[in-house]
Tab-separated table of C-alpha atoms in Angstrom:
chain	number	residue	atom	x	y	z
O	1	MET	CA	0.080	-0.015	15.992
O	2	ALA	CA	2.704	-0.607	13.563
O	3	ASP	CA	5.064	2.171	11.853
O	4	ASN	CA	3.287	1.321	8.719
O	5	GLU	CA	-0.170	1.736	9.768
O	6	LYS	CA	0.645	5.077	12.027
O	7	ARG	CA	2.326	6.459	8.597
O	8	LEU	CA	-0.694	5.093	6.237
O	9	LEU	CA	-3.084	6.801	8.901
O	10	SER	CA	-1.248	9.934	9.222
O	11	TYR	CA	-1.254	10.082	5.265
O	12	LEU	CA	-4.892	9.983	5.007
O	13	GLY	CA	-5.130	12.775	7.389
O	14	LEU	CA	-3.184	15.088	5.425
O	15	ALA	CA	-5.567	13.771	2.116
O	16	LYS	CA	-8.756	14.478	3.892
O	17	ARG	CA	-7.761	17.574	4.977
O	18	ALA	CA	-6.520	18.363	1.210
O	19	GLY	CA	-9.651	17.796	0.371
O	20	LYS	CA	-8.786	14.405	-1.346
O	21	VAL	CA	-10.634	11.553	0.499
O	22	ALA	CA	-14.530	10.575	-0.121
O	23	SER	CA	-15.930	8.880	3.102
O	24	GLY	CA	-18.619	6.641	4.033
O	25	GLU	CA	-20.523	4.128	1.676
O	26	PHE	CA	-22.393	6.836	-0.245
O	27	GLN	CA	-19.306	9.328	-1.121
O	28	THR	CA	-17.334	6.067	-1.514
O	29	GLU	CA	-19.988	4.311	-4.106
O	30	GLU	CA	-20.544	7.911	-6.079
O	31	ALA	CA	-16.992	8.664	-6.141
O	32	ILE	CA	-16.218	4.905	-7.921
O	33	ARG	CA	-19.632	5.455	-10.044
O	34	LYS	CA	-17.932	8.229	-11.571
O	35	GLY	CA	-14.283	7.185	-11.789
O	36	LYS	CA	-12.625	9.824	-9.739
O	37	ALA	CA	-11.742	6.818	-7.053
O	38	GLU	CA	-8.100	6.396	-7.663
O	39	LEU	CA	-7.869	3.476	-4.481
O	40	VAL	CA	-10.620	2.227	-2.168
O	41	LEU	CA	-9.302	1.406	1.536
O	42	ILE	CA	-11.958	-0.919	3.055
O	43	ALA	CA	-11.847	-1.848	6.817
O	44	GLY	CA	-10.229	-5.710	7.709
O	45	ASP	CA	-13.478	-5.480	10.293
O	46	ALA	CA	-15.875	-4.323	7.599
O	47	SER	CA	-18.936	-6.836	7.375
O	48	ASP	CA	-18.348	-9.205	4.661
O	49	ASN	CA	-21.913	-7.923	2.455
O	50	THR	CA	-19.405	-4.340	2.848
O	51	LYS	CA	-16.409	-5.913	1.579
O	52	LYS	CA	-18.435	-7.900	-1.264
O	53	LYS	CA	-20.551	-4.811	-2.190
O	54	PHE	CA	-16.972	-3.007	-2.919
O	55	ARG	CA	-15.008	-5.545	-4.156
O	56	ASN	CA	-17.819	-6.321	-6.816
O	57	MET	CA	-18.079	-2.125	-7.554
O	58	CYS	CA	-14.330	-1.955	-7.534
O	59	ASP	CA	-14.106	-4.955	-10.176
O	60	TRP	CA	-16.806	-3.391	-12.347
O	61	HIS	CA	-15.422	-0.260	-12.275
O	62	HIS	CA	-11.885	-0.758	-12.876
O	63	ALA	CA	-11.052	0.602	-9.291
O	64	ARG	CA	-7.879	-0.189	-7.116
O	65	MET	CA	-9.624	-1.704	-3.418
O	66	VAL	CA	-7.367	-2.655	-0.469
O	67	VAL	CA	-8.600	-4.088	2.506
O	68	CYS	CA	-6.606	-2.529	5.781
O	69	SER	CA	-6.375	-0.932	9.123
O	70	ASP	CA	-10.052	-1.417	10.282
O	71	ARG	CA	-13.244	0.891	11.043
O	72	ALA	CA	-11.953	2.937	14.382
O	73	ALA	CA	-8.317	3.743	12.755
O	74	LEU	CA	-9.997	4.726	9.514
O	75	GLY	CA	-12.143	7.172	10.815
O	76	LEU	CA	-10.039	8.992	13.605
O	77	SER	CA	-7.364	9.092	10.660
O	78	ILE	CA	-9.503	11.658	9.079
O	79	GLY	CA	-11.463	13.255	11.734
O	80	CYS	CA	-14.435	11.204	11.618
O	81	SER	CA	-16.606	9.093	13.323
O	82	ASP	CA	-16.097	5.175	12.497
O	83	ARG	CA	-15.653	4.282	8.242
O	84	ALA	CA	-15.681	1.082	6.763
O	85	CYS	CA	-14.550	2.518	3.359
O	86	LEU	CA	-12.728	5.320	1.970
O	87	ALA	CA	-11.787	6.650	-1.379
O	88	LEU	CA	-8.636	8.392	-2.463
O	89	THR	CA	-9.900	11.094	-5.100
O	90	ASP	CA	-5.557	11.442	-6.240
O	91	THR	CA	-3.576	9.847	-7.682
O	92	GLY	CA	-0.132	10.495	-5.696
O	93	PHE	CA	-1.722	9.819	-2.290
O	94	ALA	CA	-3.049	6.710	-3.934
O	95	ALA	CA	0.687	6.148	-4.547
O	96	VAL	CA	2.047	6.901	-1.487
O	97	ILE	CA	-0.514	5.061	0.597
O	98	GLU	CA	-0.152	1.903	-2.252
O	99	LYS	CA	3.517	2.199	-1.337
O	100	THR	CA	3.035	2.320	2.626
O	101	LEU	CA	0.772	-0.394	2.441
O	102	GLY	CA	2.621	-2.754	0.663
O	103	THR	CA	2.244	-5.975	-0.232
O	104	GLY	CA	1.752	-7.883	2.371
O	105	ALA	CA	-0.352	-11.722	3.003
O	106	ASP	CA	-3.447	-9.863	5.221
O	107	ARG	CA	-3.296	-7.106	2.462
O	108	GLU	CA	-6.201	-7.556	-0.529
O	109	ARG	CA	-5.358	-5.718	-3.613
O	110	ARG	CA	-7.634	-5.297	-6.704
O	111	TYR	CA	-7.155	-4.208	-9.854
């Protein structure tokens, strides 16, 4: 696991403890629809259908989306089982996580 990914997962844990993470499909969808999602994280090993669903939803609601890490790591970082998607509801945590991810060819960014 790369240093950036460890840092990302650590920040996600902090955000979860601060109550600034919506996890799982239902909560993530709700955060996007209500305009509370500052950044949506989709696991790289999520199904193509899930990625497409959230890509379309983020486009429609003008939410930023990043594909990163994997389901097991995302879930573990917030103290849950596997998670295919998360939404950060705080601008500060979203900015720090985007900065940590940087701009890589394997990252998908939607604005």
